[in-house]
Amino acid sequence: MASCNISSIDIGLPEYWVYKGEGAMNIVLSYNGPRNEKLDGLVLRVKKLSNGGSDLEKEIELYNFVSNVMSPLLGEKYVFPGLMINVTSKFLEKLDHLIFDHRPIKRSTIRLDTNLTTAFLIMDLTRLDNTTPNQIEKLHKHYNNKNNNNNSNSNSNSNSNSNSNSNSNSSNGSSNSSSSSSSSNNGININKFSKVICIEIKPKWGFLPKSHKYMNKELLDIKLNKCRYCMHQQLKLKEGSINEISSYCPLDLFSGDHNRQKQSIINMIHHPQNNLKVYCDGILSFTGSLGGGVERNKSTNSNLLSSLLINSNIIEKRSRDEDQDQQQQQQQQQQQQQQQQEEEEGNIYLLATIISSILQKEAILENIKNAQLYDEIDIEGIYYLYNKLNGNEVINDIGNSYEELNTLTDKEAKEKIDRFMISCTAKDCSIMISFNVDNPINNNSTDIDDVDNRFNFINTIDIGDNDDTLTNGNNKSKGKTNIHYKIGVVDLDTKKKGSISKYYKLDQDIVKLYKSNIKTIKPCK
């Protein structure tokens, strides 16, 4: 079981932390202070003000939920709960002031919770460097044992202890241990990863529900054949949050079929919405309108992302014939535009090939889907059980049969609801995949799908500190391009049982609108 001890760790001054991004509940900052081996490659996550006010117990509960529930379900190699640390109100007040102008205007009205004097140090999954999951554990042990170590040193050498104590409380106080840590880390050259692309994917629901007698019979056929994401597009279009229906279907991504996965990623790129974000060197560089970006058409999205891949040295820029007079250039302008479009789509296809190949090598999608399948009786069943347990009447105006649910004991009903809430977290999580190539990829070749002969995939978390390819490329097979990558899961916050009524209403609204708008259903498979 993971510990929820709160550590007292020196993270330096507020000025050392710069704004990276935020969600509805938290703000994430990256370290930009003096060289510190113990903080490089980590992010600081701090809480925003909420209607419920400051609540340390909820923070501890969240930490334990991620550590003890989601980590075993999704795989410890993919989930990094981080380290809960103490911070001061003064630190948070100064930090809140420093980052204010860097935050999106629409979010900046909700400030940091300066009364909640805890924060989290978490692995930065948008970066590739020498950070390993054990780094945070080592950091925790280092600071928890610092006093014991100092006392031990005092017994053996009082002079050296005096020097140690004079440094231990400064922001660079662990520089000696950092140096030794660096030398034992195979001398990894972080600059080798100066161009790192990180793809953040929010896959959403990867399954169709099973049929139950208590489900609305008028909507049952639609729910059994059309996935929630594809149906929800109609409601988002009506509400004006999107201008165009996305072709992305989560069932393609979760299918396990390489070609379907590639196409699903391409569809996400064409319509990112809030399902896809791209970071370059840790900076958000591409997303859709629902992810904080602007609404763009398919062609513009392909152009922007293709340019980003070229400028990041992931893909070689193709040379063009410049030795043409003006008349020739005008005559061939249309042809050149078509060639450019084909090149851009080829680059997008290559990116989708890389990402889907990494997903094929990992168990993360299967693990997420298994957690999502904790939704065993659909929101319609959960809504009935939740109201029954709370003594609320459920109006049955469509003749639903609740016999199946009424056989459950209160304990069994509570277990069904608890499992459903876990599935809600899995339905809303995000996958982070950061990668880098040791040489820009030539995308002119026709063997783009020959992944095994073209690329050598290296999971930097799996190999930790013992990977020679990070320093000298010894493991590079002849003729192959090394692709170093890191993969993990984020956005694993607990969901509130009090939202069950809202979930039920949204479910019914989505399916009813889809039924009224679409006459012929094309099943999701």
Short mmCIF file of C-alpha atoms in Angstrom, two decimals:
data_model
loop_
_atom_site.label_atom_id
_atom_site.label_comp_id
_atom_site.label_asym_id
_atom_site.label_seq_id
_atom_site.Cartn_x
_atom_site.Cartn_y
_atom_site.Cartn_z
CA MET A 1 0.00 0.00 0.00
CA ALA A 2 1.30 3.45 -0.86
CA SER A 3 2.14 5.83 1.94
CA CYS A 4 0.34 9.13 2.26
CA ASN A 5 3.08 10.70 4.36
CA ILE A 6 3.66 14.35 3.55
CA SER A 7 7.34 15.09 3.02
CA SER A 8 9.18 18.31 3.77
CA ILE A 9 11.28 18.84 0.67
CA ASP A 10 13.16 21.96 -0.38
CA ILE A 11 11.79 22.96 -3.80
CA GLY A 12 13.48 26.36 -3.86
CA LEU A 13 11.89 29.74 -4.49
CA PRO A 14 8.54 30.42 -6.20
CA GLU A 15 10.51 32.13 -8.98
CA TYR A 16 12.02 28.75 -9.89
CA TRP A 17 8.63 27.38 -11.02
CA VAL A 18 6.99 28.41 -14.29
CA TYR A 19 3.43 27.92 -15.49
CA LYS A 20 2.93 24.82 -17.65
CA GLY A 21 -0.82 24.24 -17.79
CA GLU A 22 -3.96 23.65 -15.78
CA GLY A 23 -7.22 21.80 -15.58
CA ALA A 24 -10.40 22.44 -13.67
CA MET A 25 -8.86 21.66 -10.27
CA ASN A 26 -5.06 21.95 -10.49
CA ILE A 27 -2.24 24.02 -11.94
CA VAL A 28 0.98 22.35 -13.10
CA LEU A 29 4.37 24.08 -13.05
CA SER A 30 7.78 23.03 -14.34
CA TYR A 31 11.09 23.61 -12.60
CA ASN A 32 13.26 26.32 -14.14
CA GLY A 33 15.65 27.11 -11.30
CA PRO A 34 19.34 26.38 -10.68
CA ARG A 35 20.51 22.98 -11.82
CA ASN A 36 19.06 20.42 -9.41
CA GLU A 37 19.21 16.72 -10.25
CA LYS A 38 16.43 15.99 -7.75
CA LEU A 39 13.91 18.39 -9.32
CA ASP A 40 14.78 18.28 -13.02
CA GLY A 41 12.20 16.28 -14.94
CA LEU A 42 9.50 16.81 -12.31
CA VAL A 43 6.47 19.06 -12.23
CA LEU A 44 4.78 20.70 -9.27
CA ARG A 45 1.00 20.31 -9.08
CA VAL A 46 -0.84 22.79 -6.86
CA LYS A 47 -4.54 23.02 -6.02
CA LYS A 48 -6.90 25.75 -7.17
CA LEU A 49 -9.65 27.18 -4.98
CA SER A 50 -12.81 25.09 -4.93
CA ASN A 51 -16.33 25.58 -3.64
CA GLY A 52 -15.69 23.07 -0.89
CA GLY A 53 -12.71 25.01 0.43
CA SER A 54 -9.35 23.64 1.52
CA ASP A 55 -9.43 19.98 2.46
CA LEU A 56 -6.23 18.11 3.24
CA GLU A 57 -8.11 14.87 3.84
CA LYS A 58 -9.48 14.93 0.29
CA GLU A 59 -5.97 15.42 -1.08
CA ILE A 60 -4.75 12.42 0.89
CA GLU A 61 -7.80 10.45 -0.25
CA LEU A 62 -7.02 11.31 -3.88
CA TYR A 63 -3.38 10.29 -3.48
CA ASN A 64 -4.40 6.94 -1.98
CA PHE A 65 -7.01 6.41 -4.71
CA VAL A 66 -4.42 6.88 -7.45
CA SER A 67 -1.80 4.80 -5.61
CA ASN A 68 -3.95 1.98 -4.28
CA VAL A 69 -6.77 1.70 -6.82
CA MET A 70 -5.86 3.10 -10.23
CA SER A 71 -2.18 2.15 -10.19
CA PRO A 72 -2.81 -1.60 -9.71
CA LEU A 73 -5.62 -1.50 -12.29
CA LEU A 74 -3.76 0.38 -15.00
CA GLY A 75 -0.27 -0.88 -14.18
CA GLU A 76 2.34 0.61 -11.90
CA LYS A 77 4.63 1.22 -14.88
CA TYR A 78 2.04 3.67 -16.26
CA VAL A 79 0.83 5.49 -13.15
CA PHE A 80 3.04 7.90 -11.20
CA PRO A 81 1.22 9.21 -8.09
CA GLY A 82 4.20 11.37 -7.21
CA LEU A 83 5.14 12.69 -3.81
CA MET A 84 2.96 14.76 -1.51
CA ILE A 85 4.97 17.64 -0.05
CA ASN A 86 4.59 20.55 2.33
CA VAL A 87 4.58 24.11 0.98
CA THR A 88 3.96 27.37 2.78
CA SER A 89 1.12 29.84 2.28
CA LYS A 90 3.74 32.48 1.59
CA PHE A 91 5.23 30.34 -1.20
CA LEU A 92 1.78 29.81 -2.76
CA GLU A 93 0.82 33.50 -2.50
CA LYS A 94 3.99 34.54 -4.32
CA LEU A 95 3.56 31.77 -6.90
CA ASP A 96 -0.05 32.78 -7.51
CA HIS A 97 1.08 36.33 -8.26
CA LEU A 98 3.97 35.25 -10.53
CA ILE A 99 1.94 32.95 -12.78
CA PHE A 100 -1.25 35.01 -13.02
CA ASP A 101 -0.41 36.74 -16.32
CA HIS A 102 0.60 33.44 -17.91
CA ARG A 103 -2.74 31.74 -17.31
CA PRO A 104 -5.64 31.69 -19.81
CA ILE A 105 -8.01 34.56 -19.09
CA LYS A 106 -11.04 32.30 -18.80
CA ARG A 107 -9.33 30.24 -16.08
CA SER A 108 -7.46 32.96 -14.19
CA THR A 109 -10.52 33.99 -12.16
CA ILE A 110 -9.96 30.93 -9.96
CA ARG A 111 -6.75 31.48 -8.02
CA LEU A 112 -4.49 29.10 -6.13
CA ASP A 113 -5.71 27.74 -2.81
CA THR A 114 -3.10 29.37 -0.59
CA ASN A 115 -4.59 27.84 2.54
CA LEU A 116 -3.96 24.26 1.39
CA THR A 117 -0.27 23.98 2.18
CA THR A 118 0.39 20.74 0.35
CA ALA A 119 1.36 20.05 -3.27
CA PHE A 120 2.58 17.17 -5.40
CA LEU A 121 5.88 16.50 -7.16
CA ILE A 122 5.15 14.34 -10.20
CA MET A 123 7.13 13.04 -13.15
CA ASP A 124 6.92 15.35 -16.18
CA LEU A 125 5.60 13.04 -18.87
CA THR A 126 6.00 15.69 -21.59
CA ARG A 127 9.78 15.37 -21.35
CA LEU A 128 12.40 12.75 -22.08
CA ASP A 129 15.42 12.88 -19.83
CA ASN A 130 17.08 10.82 -17.13
CA THR A 131 14.04 10.89 -14.85
CA THR A 132 12.87 7.44 -13.72
CA PRO A 133 9.97 6.41 -11.47
CA ASN A 134 12.47 5.60 -8.72
CA GLN A 135 13.67 9.20 -8.66
CA ILE A 136 10.71 10.40 -6.59
CA GLU A 137 11.01 7.44 -4.23
CA LYS A 138 14.71 8.21 -3.78
CA LEU A 139 13.85 11.87 -3.21
CA HIS A 140 11.35 10.89 -0.53
CA LYS A 141 13.86 8.65 1.25
CA HIS A 142 16.64 11.24 0.93
CA TYR A 143 14.75 13.95 2.76
CA ASN A 144 13.06 11.68 5.29
CA ASN A 145 16.42 10.22 6.27
CA LYS A 146 18.35 13.49 6.10
CA ASN A 147 18.33 14.13 9.83
CA ASN A 148 19.37 10.56 10.61
CA ASN A 149 22.20 10.82 8.11
CA ASN A 150 23.36 14.11 9.59
CA ASN A 151 23.38 12.61 13.10
CA SER A 152 25.38 9.67 11.81
CA ASN A 153 27.88 11.98 10.15
CA SER A 154 28.17 13.95 13.38
CA ASN A 155 29.37 10.88 15.25
CA SER A 156 32.09 10.19 12.68
CA ASN A 157 33.18 13.66 11.65
CA SER A 158 31.86 16.80 13.35
CA ASN A 159 33.60 19.14 10.91
CA SER A 160 32.08 17.57 7.81
CA ASN A 161 28.69 17.63 9.54
CA SER A 162 29.00 21.36 10.11
CA ASN A 163 29.62 21.92 6.41
CA SER A 164 26.72 19.64 5.51
CA ASN A 165 24.30 21.49 7.78
CA SER A 166 25.25 24.85 6.34
CA ASN A 167 24.10 23.65 2.91
CA SER A 168 21.14 21.44 3.74
CA ASN A 169 18.53 24.21 4.03
CA SER A 170 19.47 26.11 0.88
CA SER A 171 17.91 25.46 -2.52
CA ASN A 172 21.19 23.97 -3.68
CA GLY A 173 21.85 22.14 -0.45
CA SER A 174 21.77 18.72 -2.06
CA SER A 175 24.29 19.58 -4.75
CA ASN A 176 26.84 17.08 -3.46
CA SER A 177 24.38 14.20 -3.56
CA SER A 178 23.17 15.43 -6.94
CA SER A 179 26.65 15.20 -8.35
CA SER A 180 27.08 11.66 -7.18
CA SER A 181 23.64 10.81 -8.50
CA SER A 182 24.56 12.24 -11.88
CA SER A 183 27.80 10.30 -12.10
CA SER A 184 25.97 7.06 -11.33
CA ASN A 185 23.41 7.81 -14.00
CA ASN A 186 25.61 6.73 -16.92
CA GLY A 187 26.26 10.39 -17.79
CA ILE A 188 23.02 10.72 -19.75
CA ASN A 189 23.12 13.74 -22.01
CA ILE A 190 19.77 15.47 -21.56
CA ASN A 191 20.51 17.74 -24.54
CA LYS A 192 20.20 14.67 -26.73
CA PHE A 193 16.47 14.98 -26.15
CA SER A 194 16.26 18.69 -26.94
CA LYS A 195 13.47 18.03 -29.46
CA VAL A 196 10.79 16.01 -27.76
CA ILE A 197 7.25 15.53 -29.02
CA CYS A 198 4.60 14.53 -26.50
CA ILE A 199 1.18 13.35 -27.61
CA GLU A 200 -1.58 13.54 -25.02
CA ILE A 201 -4.57 11.38 -25.94
CA LYS A 202 -7.88 11.38 -24.09
CA PRO A 203 -9.34 8.15 -25.54
CA LYS A 204 -12.77 8.23 -23.79
CA TRP A 205 -15.11 5.20 -23.72
CA GLY A 206 -13.78 2.11 -25.45
CA PHE A 207 -16.80 -0.19 -25.21
CA LEU A 208 -20.51 -0.58 -25.89
CA PRO A 209 -22.87 -1.38 -22.98
CA LYS A 210 -24.64 -4.69 -22.47
CA SER A 211 -28.41 -5.00 -22.62
CA HIS A 212 -30.43 -4.98 -19.38
CA LYS A 213 -34.21 -5.14 -18.83
CA TYR A 214 -34.24 -1.91 -16.83
CA MET A 215 -32.74 0.14 -19.68
CA ASN A 216 -34.95 2.49 -21.69
CA LYS A 217 -36.32 0.26 -24.46
CA GLU A 218 -36.90 3.20 -26.80
CA LEU A 219 -33.18 4.04 -26.74
CA LEU A 220 -31.71 0.56 -26.21
CA ASP A 221 -30.95 -0.27 -29.85
CA ILE A 222 -28.98 2.94 -30.28
CA LYS A 223 -26.96 2.49 -27.06
CA LEU A 224 -26.06 -1.08 -28.02
CA ASN A 225 -24.77 -0.08 -31.46
CA LYS A 226 -23.39 3.45 -31.21
CA CYS A 227 -20.60 4.41 -28.83
CA ARG A 228 -21.04 7.23 -26.34
CA TYR A 229 -18.37 9.45 -27.91
CA CYS A 230 -19.85 9.33 -31.40
CA MET A 231 -23.34 10.07 -30.07
CA HIS A 232 -22.07 12.92 -27.89
CA GLN A 233 -20.74 14.70 -31.00
CA GLN A 234 -24.30 15.55 -32.01
CA LEU A 235 -25.02 17.26 -28.69
CA LYS A 236 -21.73 19.18 -28.78
CA LEU A 237 -22.56 20.37 -32.29
CA LYS A 238 -26.01 21.52 -31.19
CA GLU A 239 -24.58 23.35 -28.18
CA GLY A 240 -22.00 25.08 -30.38
CA SER A 241 -18.91 23.75 -28.61
CA ILE A 242 -17.74 22.22 -31.91
CA ASN A 243 -18.28 23.27 -35.53
CA GLU A 244 -17.79 19.87 -37.12
CA ILE A 245 -18.38 16.23 -36.22
CA SER A 246 -15.20 14.28 -35.52
CA SER A 247 -14.51 11.02 -37.37
CA TYR A 248 -12.65 9.68 -34.34
CA CYS A 249 -14.22 6.64 -32.69
CA PRO A 250 -12.72 5.27 -29.45
CA LEU A 251 -13.65 1.72 -30.43
CA ASP A 252 -11.09 1.96 -33.25
CA LEU A 253 -8.34 3.01 -30.83
CA PHE A 254 -9.22 0.23 -28.37
CA SER A 255 -9.68 -2.40 -31.10
CA GLY A 256 -6.09 -3.70 -30.95
CA ASP A 257 -5.97 -3.56 -34.75
CA HIS A 258 -2.94 -1.57 -35.91
CA ASN A 259 -4.61 -0.07 -38.98
CA ARG A 260 -7.73 0.99 -37.09
CA GLN A 261 -5.59 2.53 -34.37
CA LYS A 262 -3.58 4.51 -36.93
CA GLN A 263 -6.71 5.82 -38.56
CA SER A 264 -8.21 6.77 -35.20
CA ILE A 265 -5.12 8.86 -34.38
CA ILE A 266 -5.27 10.54 -37.80
CA ASN A 267 -8.93 11.32 -37.17
CA MET A 268 -8.02 12.87 -33.81
CA ILE A 269 -5.39 15.03 -35.49
CA HIS A 270 -7.91 16.24 -38.04
CA HIS A 271 -10.41 17.03 -35.25
CA PRO A 272 -8.44 17.34 -31.99
CA GLN A 273 -11.23 18.87 -29.88
CA ASN A 274 -10.08 17.95 -26.34
CA ASN A 275 -8.97 14.43 -27.30
CA LEU A 276 -5.50 15.29 -28.54
CA LYS A 277 -2.78 17.71 -27.48
CA VAL A 278 0.80 17.94 -28.73
CA TYR A 279 3.68 19.36 -26.72
CA CYS A 280 7.09 20.32 -28.07
CA ASP A 281 9.85 20.40 -25.47
CA GLY A 282 7.16 20.43 -22.79
CA ILE A 283 5.26 23.39 -24.27
CA LEU A 284 1.70 22.96 -25.52
CA SER A 285 1.97 23.53 -29.28
CA PHE A 286 -1.14 21.97 -30.81
CA THR A 287 -4.65 21.19 -29.64
CA GLY A 288 -8.29 21.65 -30.56
CA SER A 289 -10.95 24.16 -29.59
CA LEU A 290 -12.10 22.13 -26.57
CA GLY A 291 -8.51 21.73 -25.37
CA GLY A 292 -7.74 25.44 -25.19
CA GLY A 293 -6.91 25.99 -28.86
CA VAL A 294 -8.90 27.47 -31.73
CA GLU A 295 -11.26 25.85 -34.22
CA ARG A 296 -9.39 24.91 -37.41
CA ASN A 297 -10.21 22.83 -40.46
CA LYS A 298 -8.65 19.47 -41.30
CA SER A 299 -6.13 20.90 -43.78
CA THR A 300 -4.86 23.56 -41.37
CA ASN A 301 -4.46 21.01 -38.56
CA SER A 302 -2.40 18.75 -40.84
CA ASN A 303 -0.26 21.67 -41.96
CA LEU A 304 0.45 22.89 -38.42
CA LEU A 305 1.34 19.50 -37.01
CA SER A 306 3.43 18.51 -40.04
CA SER A 307 5.44 21.73 -39.69
CA LEU A 308 5.91 21.05 -35.98
CA LEU A 309 7.32 17.58 -36.71
CA ILE A 310 9.75 19.00 -39.26
CA ASN A 311 10.86 21.89 -37.07
CA SER A 312 11.39 19.47 -34.19
CA ASN A 313 13.73 17.35 -36.34
CA ILE A 314 11.44 14.34 -36.08
CA ILE A 315 10.98 14.27 -39.86
CA GLU A 316 13.37 15.45 -42.57
CA LYS A 317 12.20 18.38 -44.63
CA ARG A 318 11.87 17.42 -48.27
CA SER A 319 13.96 19.37 -50.75
CA ARG A 320 12.15 21.18 -53.54
CA ASP A 321 13.31 22.26 -56.97
CA GLU A 322 13.89 26.02 -56.72
CA ASP A 323 15.50 26.42 -60.17
CA GLN A 324 12.35 27.51 -61.98
CA ASP A 325 11.44 30.82 -63.52
CA GLN A 326 8.35 32.70 -62.40
CA GLN A 327 6.18 31.43 -65.25
CA GLN A 328 7.07 27.82 -64.53
CA GLN A 329 6.34 28.34 -60.84
CA GLN A 330 2.92 29.79 -61.60
CA GLN A 331 2.12 26.91 -63.96
CA GLN A 332 3.13 24.35 -61.40
CA GLN A 333 1.69 26.13 -58.36
CA GLN A 334 -1.38 23.93 -58.22
CA GLN A 335 0.72 20.80 -58.56
CA GLN A 336 3.06 21.99 -55.80
CA GLN A 337 0.15 22.67 -53.49
CA GLN A 338 -1.09 19.14 -54.06
CA GLN A 339 2.39 17.77 -53.41
CA GLN A 340 2.61 19.77 -50.19
CA GLN A 341 -0.74 18.46 -49.05
CA GLU A 342 0.36 14.89 -49.80
CA GLU A 343 3.58 15.49 -47.89
CA GLU A 344 1.69 16.84 -44.89
CA GLU A 345 -0.69 13.90 -44.85
CA GLY A 346 2.30 11.55 -45.19
CA ASN A 347 3.90 13.16 -42.15
CA ILE A 348 0.67 12.82 -40.19
CA TYR A 349 0.47 9.16 -41.24
CA LEU A 350 4.04 8.62 -40.03
CA LEU A 351 3.22 10.18 -36.66
CA ALA A 352 0.13 7.97 -36.36
CA THR A 353 2.26 4.95 -37.27
CA ILE A 354 4.78 5.75 -34.51
CA ILE A 355 2.14 6.35 -31.83
CA SER A 356 0.06 3.29 -32.74
CA SER A 357 3.23 1.15 -32.81
CA ILE A 358 4.08 2.27 -29.28
CA LEU A 359 0.53 1.52 -28.14
CA GLN A 360 0.80 -1.93 -29.73
CA LYS A 361 3.88 -2.64 -27.63
CA GLU A 362 2.26 -1.56 -24.36
CA ALA A 363 -0.69 -2.89 -22.35
CA ILE A 364 -2.06 0.51 -21.44
CA LEU A 365 -5.14 0.54 -23.70
CA GLU A 366 -6.18 -2.94 -22.60
CA ASN A 367 -5.73 -1.98 -18.94
CA ILE A 368 -7.78 1.21 -19.34
CA LYS A 369 -10.57 -0.66 -21.09
CA ASN A 370 -10.65 -3.31 -18.37
CA ALA A 371 -11.06 -0.55 -15.78
CA GLN A 372 -13.78 1.10 -17.87
CA LEU A 373 -15.66 -2.21 -17.91
CA TYR A 374 -16.23 -1.78 -14.17
CA ASP A 375 -19.32 -0.03 -15.54
CA GLU A 376 -21.27 -3.28 -15.54
CA ILE A 377 -24.89 -2.12 -15.30
CA ASP A 378 -24.79 1.19 -17.20
CA ILE A 379 -25.66 4.58 -15.75
CA GLU A 380 -29.36 3.66 -15.96
CA GLY A 381 -28.83 0.90 -13.41
CA ILE A 382 -26.47 2.99 -11.28
CA TYR A 383 -28.96 5.86 -11.19
CA TYR A 384 -31.68 3.53 -9.88
CA LEU A 385 -29.43 2.00 -7.20
CA TYR A 386 -28.08 5.39 -6.09
CA ASN A 387 -31.59 6.77 -5.59
CA LYS A 388 -32.79 3.60 -3.89
CA LEU A 389 -29.92 3.68 -1.37
CA ASN A 390 -30.60 7.34 -0.66
CA GLY A 391 -34.33 6.85 -0.24
CA ASN A 392 -35.24 8.77 -3.39
CA GLU A 393 -38.15 7.68 -5.57
CA VAL A 394 -37.38 6.71 -9.17
CA ILE A 395 -40.28 7.49 -11.49
CA ASN A 396 -40.82 4.52 -13.82
CA ASP A 397 -42.91 6.01 -16.61
CA ILE A 398 -41.59 3.77 -19.38
CA GLY A 399 -42.27 0.39 -17.82
CA ASN A 400 -38.69 -0.56 -16.95
CA SER A 401 -38.17 -3.80 -15.04
CA TYR A 402 -35.89 -3.34 -12.01
CA GLU A 403 -36.18 -6.94 -10.77
CA GLU A 404 -32.52 -7.61 -11.59
CA LEU A 405 -31.39 -4.67 -9.45
CA ASN A 406 -33.81 -5.27 -6.57
CA THR A 407 -32.18 -8.64 -5.83
CA LEU A 408 -28.97 -6.85 -4.81
CA THR A 409 -28.23 -6.25 -1.14
CA ASP A 410 -27.29 -2.72 -0.05
CA LYS A 411 -23.65 -3.84 0.21
CA GLU A 412 -23.72 -5.25 -3.32
CA ALA A 413 -25.40 -2.09 -4.62
CA LYS A 414 -22.73 0.09 -3.01
CA GLU A 415 -20.03 -2.08 -4.57
CA LYS A 416 -21.65 -1.65 -8.00
CA ILE A 417 -21.65 2.13 -7.54
CA ASP A 418 -18.03 2.16 -6.32
CA ARG A 419 -16.93 0.17 -9.35
CA PHE A 420 -18.90 2.48 -11.62
CA MET A 421 -17.09 5.52 -10.18
CA ILE A 422 -13.74 3.84 -10.89
CA SER A 423 -14.88 3.27 -14.47
CA CYS A 424 -15.75 6.99 -14.74
CA THR A 425 -12.16 7.86 -13.86
CA ALA A 426 -10.87 5.42 -16.50
CA LYS A 427 -13.26 6.87 -19.10
CA ASP A 428 -11.82 10.35 -18.58
CA CYS A 429 -8.10 9.67 -18.16
CA SER A 430 -5.37 10.74 -20.61
CA ILE A 431 -2.41 8.84 -22.08
CA MET A 432 0.87 10.75 -22.42
CA ILE A 433 3.41 9.49 -24.98
CA SER A 434 6.67 11.43 -25.31
CA PHE A 435 9.17 10.40 -27.95
CA ASN A 436 12.30 11.45 -29.74
CA VAL A 437 14.32 10.09 -32.68
CA ASP A 438 18.08 9.90 -32.83
CA ASN A 439 18.03 11.10 -36.45
CA PRO A 440 15.30 12.87 -38.47
CA ILE A 441 13.18 10.32 -40.32
CA ASN A 442 13.26 10.30 -44.12
CA ASN A 443 9.60 10.10 -45.06
CA ASN A 444 10.20 9.71 -48.80
CA SER A 445 10.46 5.94 -48.63
CA THR A 446 7.60 3.64 -49.56
CA ASP A 447 8.18 1.25 -46.64
CA ILE A 448 6.56 3.51 -44.06
CA ASP A 449 4.47 0.64 -42.68
CA ASP A 450 7.49 -1.66 -42.29
CA VAL A 451 7.81 -0.62 -38.67
CA ASP A 452 9.91 -3.55 -37.43
CA ASN A 453 12.63 -2.98 -40.03
CA ARG A 454 12.62 0.81 -39.84
CA PHE A 455 12.41 1.59 -36.13
CA ASN A 456 13.85 0.41 -32.85
CA PHE A 457 11.48 1.40 -30.01
CA ILE A 458 13.05 1.94 -26.58
CA ASN A 459 10.92 2.59 -23.49
CA THR A 460 13.12 4.84 -21.35
CA ILE A 461 11.13 4.05 -18.20
CA ASP A 462 11.56 0.30 -18.64
CA ILE A 463 15.31 0.54 -19.06
CA GLY A 464 15.76 3.30 -16.48
CA ASP A 465 19.34 4.37 -15.98
CA ASN A 466 20.96 1.44 -17.79
CA ASP A 467 20.31 2.30 -21.44
CA ASP A 468 23.45 2.68 -23.53
CA THR A 469 21.41 4.04 -26.43
CA LEU A 470 20.77 7.20 -24.44
CA THR A 471 24.45 8.04 -24.61
CA ASN A 472 26.12 6.28 -27.51
CA GLY A 473 23.46 4.43 -29.51
CA ASN A 474 25.11 1.03 -28.95
CA ASN A 475 21.75 -0.72 -29.17
CA LYS A 476 20.84 0.76 -32.53
CA SER A 477 20.30 -1.95 -35.07
CA LYS A 478 21.90 -1.36 -38.43
CA GLY A 479 19.71 0.76 -40.67
CA LYS A 480 17.08 1.40 -37.97
CA THR A 481 16.08 4.67 -36.32
CA ASN A 482 16.01 4.62 -32.53
CA ILE A 483 12.79 6.00 -31.08
CA HIS A 484 13.05 6.64 -27.34
CA TYR A 485 9.71 7.03 -25.65
CA LYS A 486 8.01 7.44 -22.29
CA ILE A 487 4.37 6.55 -21.66
CA GLY A 488 2.07 7.12 -18.71
CA VAL A 489 -1.48 7.92 -17.62
CA VAL A 490 -2.71 11.15 -16.03
CA ASP A 491 -6.05 12.72 -15.03
CA LEU A 492 -6.95 10.02 -12.54
CA ASP A 493 -8.98 12.15 -10.14
CA THR A 494 -11.86 10.56 -8.27
CA LYS A 495 -15.36 11.31 -9.54
CA LYS A 496 -18.13 12.43 -7.21
CA LYS A 497 -21.08 10.14 -6.50
CA GLY A 498 -23.15 13.28 -6.19
CA SER A 499 -22.76 13.70 -9.96
CA ILE A 500 -24.63 10.45 -10.74
CA SER A 501 -27.91 12.28 -11.37
CA LYS A 502 -26.11 14.63 -13.76
CA TYR A 503 -24.50 11.67 -15.53
CA TYR A 504 -27.90 10.05 -16.00
CA LYS A 505 -29.49 13.19 -17.43
CA LEU A 506 -26.58 13.72 -19.82
CA ASP A 507 -26.79 10.10 -20.95
CA GLN A 508 -30.48 10.39 -21.77
CA ASP A 509 -30.04 13.76 -23.48
CA ILE A 510 -27.24 12.43 -25.68
CA VAL A 511 -29.08 9.31 -26.82
CA LYS A 512 -32.43 11.06 -27.37
CA LEU A 513 -30.84 13.80 -29.49
CA TYR A 514 -28.89 11.26 -31.53
CA LYS A 515 -32.08 9.28 -32.15
CA SER A 516 -33.92 12.40 -33.34
CA ASN A 517 -31.06 13.56 -35.59
CA ILE A 518 -29.88 10.30 -37.15
CA LYS A 519 -32.32 8.13 -39.02
CA THR A 520 -29.89 5.42 -40.15
CA ILE A 521 -27.43 4.21 -37.52
CA LYS A 522 -23.97 3.21 -38.64
CA PRO A 523 -22.83 0.89 -35.82
CA CYS A 524 -19.53 1.43 -34.02
CA LYS A 525 -17.57 -1.81 -34.03
#
